[in-house]
Amino acid sequence: MKYKGFHVKITPDSNLLRENKDGNDVRCEGFTIEVFADESEQLEIDIFSAAVDFELLENSLEEAEQFAKDYIDCEEKEYCRMIDKYNED
């Protein structure tokens, strides 16, 4: 997926760790989301996950894509700073 000039790779993951409301670790299904500067995937900017019943309501690629877009919207300035710094070096 491409969003705001970033290349986003979304991979199903059945082994995400989260902490439930009782403080216990639980394994969840969801998605691992990687953000790259471009389609070459040589400069990874960020990696995060979205788990069903935590960040996602259902186990769907569409919901994971929307979560990734929302996350990128929040982090876009920092991502651009990281790319600028990388290009300076």
Coordinates of C-alpha atoms in Angstrom, one line a residue:
M1 CA 0.0 0.0 0.0
K2 CA 1.2 3.5 -0.7
Y3 CA 0.1 6.4 1.5
K4 CA 1.3 10.0 1.6
G5 CA 4.5 9.0 -0.3
F6 CA 5.3 6.2 2.1
H7 CA 5.3 2.5 1.2
V8 CA 3.4 0.5 3.8
K9 CA 3.7 -3.3 4.1
I10 CA 1.0 -5.0 6.1
T11 CA 1.5 -8.6 7.1
P12 CA -0.9 -10.9 9.1
D13 CA 0.5 -11.9 12.4
S14 CA -0.9 -14.5 14.8
N15 CA 1.6 -14.0 17.6
L16 CA 1.2 -10.4 18.8
L17 CA 1.7 -9.8 22.5
R18 CA -0.6 -7.4 24.4
E19 CA -1.4 -6.9 28.1
N20 CA -5.1 -7.4 29.1
K21 CA -6.9 -5.2 31.6
D22 CA -5.8 -7.6 34.4
G23 CA -2.1 -7.0 33.5
N24 CA -1.7 -10.5 32.0
D25 CA 0.2 -11.0 28.7
V26 CA -2.0 -12.4 26.0
R27 CA -1.2 -13.5 22.4
C28 CA -3.4 -12.0 19.7
E29 CA -4.0 -12.1 16.0
G30 CA -3.5 -8.9 14.0
F31 CA -1.0 -7.3 11.7
T32 CA 2.6 -6.2 11.6
I33 CA 2.9 -2.9 9.8
E34 CA 6.2 -1.6 8.3
V35 CA 6.6 1.9 6.9
F36 CA 9.4 2.5 4.3
A37 CA 10.6 5.7 2.7
D38 CA 9.9 4.2 -0.8
E39 CA 9.0 1.0 -2.6
S40 CA 12.6 -0.3 -2.5
E41 CA 12.1 -1.0 1.2
Q42 CA 15.7 -0.1 1.9
L43 CA 15.0 2.6 4.4
E44 CA 12.6 1.3 7.1
I45 CA 11.1 4.3 9.0
D46 CA 8.9 2.5 11.5
I47 CA 7.4 -0.9 12.4
F48 CA 4.4 -1.4 14.7
S49 CA 1.5 -3.8 15.1
A50 CA -2.2 -3.7 15.4
A51 CA -4.0 -6.5 17.4
V52 CA -7.6 -7.6 17.2
D53 CA -9.6 -6.6 20.3
F54 CA -6.9 -4.0 21.1
E55 CA -6.2 -1.5 18.3
L56 CA -8.5 -3.3 15.8
L57 CA -12.1 -4.4 16.2
E58 CA -11.9 -7.2 13.7
N59 CA -9.3 -9.2 11.8
S60 CA -9.6 -7.4 8.5
L61 CA -7.0 -6.0 6.1
E62 CA -9.2 -3.0 5.5
E63 CA -9.2 -2.1 9.2
A64 CA -5.4 -2.6 9.4
E65 CA -5.0 -0.3 6.4
Q66 CA -7.1 2.4 8.1
F67 CA -5.2 2.0 11.4
A68 CA -1.9 2.4 9.4
K69 CA -3.1 5.5 7.7
D70 CA -4.2 7.1 11.0
Y71 CA -0.9 6.2 12.6
I72 CA 1.1 7.7 9.7
D73 CA -1.1 10.8 9.9
C74 CA 0.1 11.3 13.5
E75 CA 3.7 10.5 12.8
E76 CA 4.2 12.1 9.4
K77 CA 6.3 15.0 10.5
E78 CA 8.7 12.7 12.4
Y79 CA 8.9 10.4 9.5
C80 CA 9.8 13.3 7.2
R81 CA 12.5 14.4 9.6
M82 CA 14.0 10.9 9.7
I83 CA 14.1 10.8 5.9
D84 CA 15.7 14.3 5.8
K85 CA 18.3 13.3 8.3
Y86 CA 19.1 10.1 6.4
N87 CA 19.5 12.0 3.2
E88 CA 21.9 14.5 4.9
D89 CA 24.2 11.7 6.0

